[in-house]
Amino acid sequence: MHKSMELDEMHPRVLRELADVVAKPLSMIFEKSWQSGEVPGDWKKGNIAPILKKGRKEDPWNYRPVSLTSVPGKIMEQILLEAMLRHMEEREVIQDSEHGFTKGKSCLTNLVAFYDGVTTSVDKGRATDVIYLDFYSGIECTLSKFADDIKLNGAIDTPEGWDAIQRDLDKLEKWAHVNLMRFNKAKCKVLHLGLDNPWNPYRLGDEGIERSPAEKDLGVLVNEKLDMSRQCVLAAQKANHILGCIKRSLVSRSREVILPLYSALVRPHLEYCVQLWSPQYRKDMELLEWVQRRAMKMIRGVEHLSYEERLRELGLFSLEKRRLWGDLIVAFQYL
């Protein structure tokens, strides 16, 4: 309901307010589309905004296309999706290891499940390699949908371990070729973890995979030492940047204005998948907490109070307590 207008210039709020009026004509369009197997032409159009992922701005392959399509079309998609997911859940079609677009799963559950195995291997003193693969986006292929990021991991302290990973890479390269897909080999990297890691070379097709000291995985920076300090710095920088924009853009300093903006635009950067990269050192904890301290100082009427008193006055908790709360929730979900 609070989304932006799409190509048809029909705001979702209008559809919500006129639901009783538009329900019948929309249901007729949905039924006609379902029976004919065709989608209205306008539903296939959209406003596309290119969002830079990383790399050089001059390279079109470094952009992610974000499409704003017709709201009625997305409503029909949701109706069909719910029915299909219900059917697949009842027949256990979707494996438990699937995290994308699955109820109860998220980027966090994917990261926790993947790196649980990685850190367990490293903690046992085993050299471990993680390989991040990336497909070219927007290419023609025989698959209608696919994930453009894949990662592999395995203990490589024995020749058999290295061979197993290389065999998987060969299979993936062959599979991609059969389905007319191509890996973006410039973005495929290998992360060598653990003491005495031999830094074995890997290849994808005829090209070697470049070693990287750190890689972003679903928005979280992971380095070869599994030290999350740099991720804490990046999160604080993003949050501070947005907080600065809010401070420069607003005249009002009332809690009714600042708190919703902080909660919606700033704090999510400090807590995105934080159960994976939760700060290990006091300096990192204080760095994240300082962002919230700065935000609370912006609110008129509580400037004279200490940080703890401001939190009580505003009904908030410290980020450290919120992380503990989040840890308990995630632990409960896994039990």
Short mmCIF file of C-alpha atoms in Angstrom, two decimals:
data_model
loop_
_atom_site.label_atom_id
_atom_site.label_comp_id
_atom_site.label_asym_id
_atom_site.label_seq_id
_atom_site.Cartn_x
_atom_site.Cartn_y
_atom_site.Cartn_z
CA MET A 1 0.00 0.00 0.00
CA HIS A 2 2.93 2.33 0.65
CA LYS A 3 4.76 1.42 -2.58
CA SER A 4 5.54 3.90 -5.35
CA MET A 5 3.28 4.38 -8.37
CA GLU A 6 4.00 2.08 -11.28
CA LEU A 7 3.86 2.64 -15.05
CA ASP A 8 0.05 2.83 -15.05
CA GLU A 9 0.27 5.74 -12.55
CA MET A 10 -2.18 3.97 -10.25
CA HIS A 11 -1.10 4.31 -6.63
CA PRO A 12 -1.64 1.20 -4.45
CA ARG A 13 -3.41 3.39 -1.89
CA VAL A 14 -6.08 4.22 -4.48
CA LEU A 15 -6.73 0.54 -5.13
CA ARG A 16 -6.95 -0.08 -1.39
CA GLU A 17 -9.43 2.73 -0.80
CA LEU A 18 -11.56 1.68 -3.80
CA ALA A 19 -11.28 -2.05 -3.15
CA ASP A 20 -15.05 -2.63 -3.14
CA VAL A 21 -15.37 -0.91 -6.52
CA VAL A 22 -12.40 -2.42 -8.36
CA ALA A 23 -12.68 -5.96 -6.94
CA LYS A 24 -15.21 -7.19 -9.53
CA PRO A 25 -13.51 -5.83 -12.70
CA LEU A 26 -10.12 -7.04 -11.45
CA SER A 27 -11.50 -10.52 -10.75
CA MET A 28 -12.87 -10.63 -14.30
CA ILE A 29 -9.47 -9.66 -15.72
CA PHE A 30 -7.73 -12.25 -13.51
CA GLU A 31 -10.13 -15.00 -14.60
CA LYS A 32 -9.79 -14.07 -18.28
CA SER A 33 -6.01 -14.11 -18.00
CA TRP A 34 -6.03 -17.46 -16.21
CA GLN A 35 -8.36 -19.10 -18.74
CA SER A 36 -6.55 -17.75 -21.80
CA GLY A 37 -3.05 -18.26 -20.47
CA GLU A 38 -2.17 -14.72 -21.50
CA VAL A 39 -1.16 -11.67 -19.47
CA PRO A 40 -2.40 -8.16 -20.37
CA GLY A 41 0.25 -6.32 -22.35
CA ASP A 42 0.43 -3.41 -19.91
CA TRP A 43 1.36 -5.81 -17.10
CA LYS A 44 4.52 -6.72 -19.00
CA LYS A 45 5.72 -3.12 -19.06
CA GLY A 46 7.53 -1.38 -16.25
CA ASN A 47 9.78 1.45 -15.20
CA ILE A 48 13.30 0.08 -14.85
CA ALA A 49 15.80 1.78 -12.55
CA PRO A 50 19.45 0.63 -12.76
CA ILE A 51 20.99 0.18 -9.30
CA LEU A 52 24.79 -0.05 -9.07
CA LYS A 53 25.89 -3.22 -7.26
CA LYS A 54 29.67 -2.75 -7.20
CA GLY A 55 32.53 -2.06 -9.55
CA ARG A 56 32.97 0.61 -12.20
CA LYS A 57 29.95 2.78 -12.94
CA GLU A 58 30.85 2.75 -16.64
CA ASP A 59 30.24 -1.01 -16.93
CA PRO A 60 26.54 -1.83 -17.56
CA TRP A 61 27.03 -5.37 -16.18
CA ASN A 62 27.64 -3.87 -12.72
CA TYR A 63 24.04 -2.66 -12.45
CA ARG A 64 20.99 -4.49 -11.12
CA PRO A 65 17.74 -3.65 -12.95
CA VAL A 66 14.87 -2.91 -10.55
CA SER A 67 11.48 -2.91 -12.27
CA LEU A 68 8.33 -1.12 -11.14
CA THR A 69 5.52 -3.07 -12.78
CA SER A 70 1.71 -2.93 -12.68
CA VAL A 71 0.14 -3.26 -9.22
CA PRO A 72 -2.87 -5.35 -10.43
CA GLY A 73 -0.40 -7.68 -12.14
CA LYS A 74 1.53 -8.13 -8.91
CA ILE A 75 -1.72 -8.79 -7.03
CA MET A 76 -2.51 -11.65 -9.41
CA GLU A 77 1.06 -12.93 -9.09
CA GLN A 78 0.66 -13.04 -5.31
CA ILE A 79 -2.63 -14.95 -5.54
CA LEU A 80 -1.05 -17.57 -7.81
CA LEU A 81 2.13 -17.69 -5.74
CA GLU A 82 0.26 -18.42 -2.52
CA ALA A 83 -1.63 -21.29 -4.17
CA MET A 84 1.53 -22.73 -5.71
CA LEU A 85 3.54 -22.50 -2.49
CA ARG A 86 0.73 -24.12 -0.53
CA HIS A 87 0.66 -26.98 -3.07
CA MET A 88 4.45 -27.44 -2.89
CA GLU A 89 4.54 -27.30 0.91
CA GLU A 90 1.82 -29.92 1.22
CA ARG A 91 3.75 -32.26 -1.09
CA GLU A 92 7.16 -31.33 0.34
CA VAL A 93 8.50 -30.31 -3.07
CA ILE A 94 10.77 -27.58 -1.68
CA GLN A 95 13.82 -28.87 0.16
CA ASP A 96 14.68 -27.56 3.60
CA SER A 97 17.97 -26.24 2.19
CA GLU A 98 16.08 -23.76 -0.05
CA HIS A 99 16.12 -20.26 1.46
CA GLY A 100 15.17 -17.92 -1.39
CA PHE A 101 11.57 -16.67 -1.50
CA THR A 102 10.54 -19.35 1.01
CA LYS A 103 8.29 -18.80 4.01
CA GLY A 104 10.28 -18.64 7.23
CA LYS A 105 13.59 -18.38 5.36
CA SER A 106 15.70 -15.34 4.55
CA CYS A 107 19.19 -14.09 3.76
CA LEU A 108 19.99 -14.56 7.45
CA THR A 109 18.97 -18.22 7.53
CA ASN A 110 21.00 -18.86 4.38
CA LEU A 111 24.10 -17.20 5.79
CA VAL A 112 23.82 -18.87 9.20
CA ALA A 113 23.30 -22.32 7.68
CA PHE A 114 26.19 -21.93 5.22
CA TYR A 115 28.77 -20.42 7.55
CA ASP A 116 27.88 -22.78 10.38
CA GLY A 117 29.49 -25.53 8.32
CA VAL A 118 32.38 -23.29 7.29
CA THR A 119 33.26 -22.14 10.81
CA THR A 120 32.86 -25.66 12.21
CA SER A 121 35.44 -26.88 9.72
CA VAL A 122 37.83 -23.99 10.46
CA ASP A 123 37.43 -24.44 14.24
CA LYS A 124 38.58 -28.04 13.83
CA GLY A 125 41.80 -26.74 12.31
CA ARG A 126 40.92 -27.75 8.76
CA ALA A 127 41.87 -25.57 5.80
CA THR A 128 38.65 -24.57 4.06
CA ASP A 129 37.90 -22.85 0.77
CA VAL A 130 34.78 -20.88 -0.12
CA ILE A 131 34.12 -20.14 -3.79
CA TYR A 132 31.70 -17.40 -4.85
CA LEU A 133 30.27 -17.66 -8.36
CA ASP A 134 28.29 -15.07 -10.27
CA PHE A 135 26.21 -15.36 -13.44
CA TYR A 136 25.86 -12.63 -16.01
CA SER A 137 22.46 -11.03 -15.40
CA GLY A 138 19.94 -10.31 -18.13
CA ILE A 139 21.13 -13.08 -20.49
CA GLU A 140 18.95 -15.26 -22.67
CA CYS A 141 18.74 -18.80 -21.35
CA THR A 142 16.48 -21.85 -21.33
CA LEU A 143 15.63 -21.29 -17.65
CA SER A 144 12.95 -18.75 -16.83
CA LYS A 145 14.30 -18.13 -13.34
CA PHE A 146 17.65 -18.71 -11.67
CA ALA A 147 19.76 -17.37 -8.84
CA ASP A 148 22.70 -15.34 -10.14
CA ASP A 149 24.88 -16.10 -7.09
CA ILE A 150 26.22 -19.52 -6.11
CA LYS A 151 28.72 -20.45 -3.42
CA LEU A 152 30.60 -23.65 -2.68
CA ASN A 153 32.69 -24.66 0.29
CA GLY A 154 34.69 -27.61 1.45
CA ALA A 155 37.64 -28.72 3.57
CA ILE A 156 40.73 -28.96 1.36
CA ASP A 157 43.35 -30.30 3.78
CA THR A 158 43.42 -33.47 1.67
CA PRO A 159 43.81 -33.85 -2.13
CA GLU A 160 40.36 -35.47 -2.23
CA GLY A 161 38.77 -32.33 -0.79
CA TRP A 162 40.28 -30.11 -3.48
CA ASP A 163 39.29 -32.60 -6.21
CA ALA A 164 35.68 -32.64 -4.97
CA ILE A 165 35.35 -28.85 -5.24
CA GLN A 166 36.95 -28.81 -8.69
CA ARG A 167 34.57 -31.54 -9.88
CA ASP A 168 31.62 -29.46 -8.66
CA LEU A 169 32.95 -26.46 -10.58
CA ASP A 170 33.29 -28.55 -13.74
CA LYS A 171 29.70 -29.79 -13.35
CA LEU A 172 28.42 -26.23 -12.87
CA GLU A 173 30.29 -25.00 -15.94
CA LYS A 174 28.81 -27.82 -18.02
CA TRP A 175 25.31 -27.19 -16.64
CA ALA A 176 25.56 -23.47 -17.43
CA HIS A 177 26.70 -24.23 -20.98
CA VAL A 178 23.78 -26.61 -21.58
CA ASN A 179 21.31 -23.95 -20.38
CA LEU A 180 22.92 -21.19 -22.49
CA MET A 181 24.15 -19.36 -19.41
CA ARG A 182 27.52 -17.77 -18.72
CA PHE A 183 29.45 -17.17 -15.53
CA ASN A 184 30.76 -13.67 -14.98
CA LYS A 185 34.25 -15.03 -14.34
CA ALA A 186 35.66 -11.63 -13.43
CA LYS A 187 33.39 -11.67 -10.36
CA CYS A 188 34.00 -15.31 -9.40
CA LYS A 189 36.36 -15.43 -6.41
CA VAL A 190 37.84 -17.92 -3.95
CA LEU A 191 38.31 -17.22 -0.24
CA HIS A 192 41.00 -19.32 1.49
CA LEU A 193 40.26 -19.89 5.19
CA GLY A 194 42.09 -21.60 8.02
CA LEU A 195 45.69 -21.98 9.09
CA ASP A 196 48.17 -23.59 6.68
CA ASN A 197 45.76 -23.21 3.78
CA PRO A 198 47.68 -24.30 0.65
CA TRP A 199 45.85 -21.77 -1.55
CA ASN A 200 44.96 -24.39 -4.14
CA PRO A 201 44.13 -23.00 -7.61
CA TYR A 202 40.68 -23.53 -9.11
CA ARG A 203 39.43 -23.09 -12.63
CA LEU A 204 36.05 -22.46 -14.20
CA GLY A 205 36.21 -23.74 -17.73
CA ASP A 206 39.54 -22.60 -19.14
CA GLU A 207 40.01 -19.67 -16.76
CA GLY A 208 41.39 -19.64 -13.24
CA ILE A 209 39.38 -18.28 -10.31
CA GLU A 210 41.03 -15.30 -8.67
CA ARG A 211 41.81 -15.33 -4.95
CA SER A 212 40.19 -12.62 -2.83
CA PRO A 213 40.98 -11.58 0.77
CA ALA A 214 37.34 -10.59 1.39
CA GLU A 215 34.01 -10.95 -0.40
CA LYS A 216 30.46 -9.72 0.13
CA ASP A 217 27.97 -12.52 0.60
CA LEU A 218 24.33 -11.38 0.49
CA GLY A 219 25.45 -7.94 1.60
CA VAL A 220 27.73 -9.11 4.43
CA LEU A 221 31.50 -8.72 4.09
CA VAL A 222 33.37 -11.93 4.94
CA ASN A 223 37.17 -11.97 5.01
CA GLU A 224 39.76 -14.75 5.12
CA LYS A 225 40.25 -14.28 8.87
CA LEU A 226 36.49 -14.43 9.58
CA ASP A 227 36.92 -11.11 11.40
CA MET A 228 33.78 -9.00 11.22
CA SER A 229 35.31 -5.66 12.25
CA ARG A 230 35.35 -4.35 8.68
CA GLN A 231 31.68 -5.29 8.27
CA CYS A 232 30.89 -3.30 11.43
CA VAL A 233 32.69 -0.28 9.98
CA LEU A 234 30.79 -0.53 6.69
CA ALA A 235 27.44 -0.85 8.47
CA ALA A 236 28.18 2.17 10.67
CA GLN A 237 29.29 4.21 7.64
CA LYS A 238 26.09 3.47 5.72
CA ALA A 239 23.90 4.25 8.71
CA ASN A 240 25.80 7.47 9.48
CA HIS A 241 25.51 8.62 5.87
CA ILE A 242 21.73 8.23 5.89
CA LEU A 243 21.47 9.83 9.33
CA GLY A 244 23.44 12.81 8.01
CA CYS A 245 21.04 13.14 5.07
CA ILE A 246 18.09 13.13 7.48
CA LYS A 247 19.71 15.78 9.67
CA ARG A 248 20.43 18.07 6.72
CA SER A 249 17.01 17.60 5.13
CA LEU A 250 14.70 18.16 8.11
CA VAL A 251 13.87 21.21 10.13
CA SER A 252 11.77 19.41 12.72
CA ARG A 253 13.55 17.65 15.58
CA SER A 254 10.47 16.19 17.27
CA ARG A 255 10.46 12.56 18.32
CA GLU A 256 7.39 11.97 16.14
CA VAL A 257 9.51 12.78 13.07
CA ILE A 258 13.02 11.55 13.96
CA LEU A 259 12.17 8.19 15.55
CA PRO A 260 10.19 6.74 12.60
CA LEU A 261 12.88 7.85 10.15
CA TYR A 262 15.66 6.39 12.29
CA SER A 263 13.79 3.11 12.75
CA ALA A 264 12.97 2.76 9.05
CA LEU A 265 16.07 4.12 7.32
CA VAL A 266 19.05 4.01 9.70
CA ARG A 267 18.77 1.16 12.20
CA PRO A 268 18.15 -1.56 9.56
CA HIS A 269 21.72 -1.01 8.29
CA LEU A 270 23.03 -1.66 11.80
CA GLU A 271 21.02 -4.86 12.23
CA TYR A 272 20.85 -6.50 8.78
CA CYS A 273 21.87 -10.15 9.30
CA VAL A 274 23.70 -9.01 12.45
CA GLN A 275 23.27 -12.47 14.00
CA LEU A 276 26.02 -13.56 11.59
CA TRP A 277 28.41 -10.63 11.99
CA SER A 278 27.60 -9.52 15.54
CA PRO A 279 30.56 -7.42 16.82
CA GLN A 280 33.18 -9.41 18.71
CA TYR A 281 35.16 -6.51 20.13
CA ARG A 282 34.14 -3.66 22.41
CA LYS A 283 35.39 -1.06 19.91
CA ASP A 284 33.04 -2.46 17.25
CA MET A 285 30.11 -2.51 19.67
CA GLU A 286 30.74 1.12 20.59
CA LEU A 287 31.08 2.08 16.92
CA LEU A 288 27.59 0.78 16.15
CA GLU A 289 26.11 2.18 19.36
CA TRP A 290 27.55 5.60 18.57
CA VAL A 291 25.27 5.85 15.52
CA GLN A 292 22.19 5.42 17.73
CA ARG A 293 23.63 7.86 20.28
CA ARG A 294 24.01 10.43 17.51
CA ALA A 295 20.44 9.86 16.34
CA MET A 296 19.02 10.27 19.84
CA LYS A 297 20.88 13.57 20.28
CA MET A 298 18.96 14.96 17.31
CA ILE A 299 15.64 14.71 19.16
CA ARG A 300 14.48 17.91 20.80
CA GLY A 301 13.69 17.78 24.52
CA VAL A 302 16.07 14.98 25.58
CA GLU A 303 19.42 16.68 24.95
CA HIS A 304 20.09 17.14 28.67
CA LEU A 305 19.60 13.44 29.46
CA SER A 306 22.24 10.73 29.46
CA TYR A 307 22.13 8.10 26.70
CA GLU A 308 20.52 5.50 28.96
CA GLU A 309 17.93 8.03 30.17
CA ARG A 310 17.15 9.03 26.58
CA LEU A 311 16.49 5.41 25.66
CA ARG A 312 14.10 4.99 28.60
CA GLU A 313 12.34 8.24 27.76
CA LEU A 314 11.90 7.22 24.12
CA GLY A 315 11.00 3.60 24.85
CA LEU A 316 14.07 2.19 23.08
CA PHE A 317 16.77 -0.34 23.88
CA SER A 318 20.49 -0.24 23.23
CA LEU A 319 21.67 -2.00 20.06
CA GLU A 320 23.56 -4.48 22.23
CA LYS A 321 20.34 -5.54 23.96
CA ARG A 322 18.52 -5.70 20.62
CA ARG A 323 21.23 -8.01 19.26
CA LEU A 324 20.86 -10.28 22.28
CA TRP A 325 17.10 -10.30 21.75
CA GLY A 326 17.60 -11.17 18.08
CA ASP A 327 20.06 -13.94 18.97
CA LEU A 328 17.51 -15.52 21.30
CA ILE A 329 14.79 -15.38 18.62
CA VAL A 330 17.02 -17.00 15.99
CA ALA A 331 18.18 -19.67 18.46
CA PHE A 332 14.54 -20.45 19.32
CA GLN A 333 13.67 -20.78 15.63
CA TYR A 334 16.44 -23.33 15.14
CA LEU A 335 15.43 -25.45 18.14
#
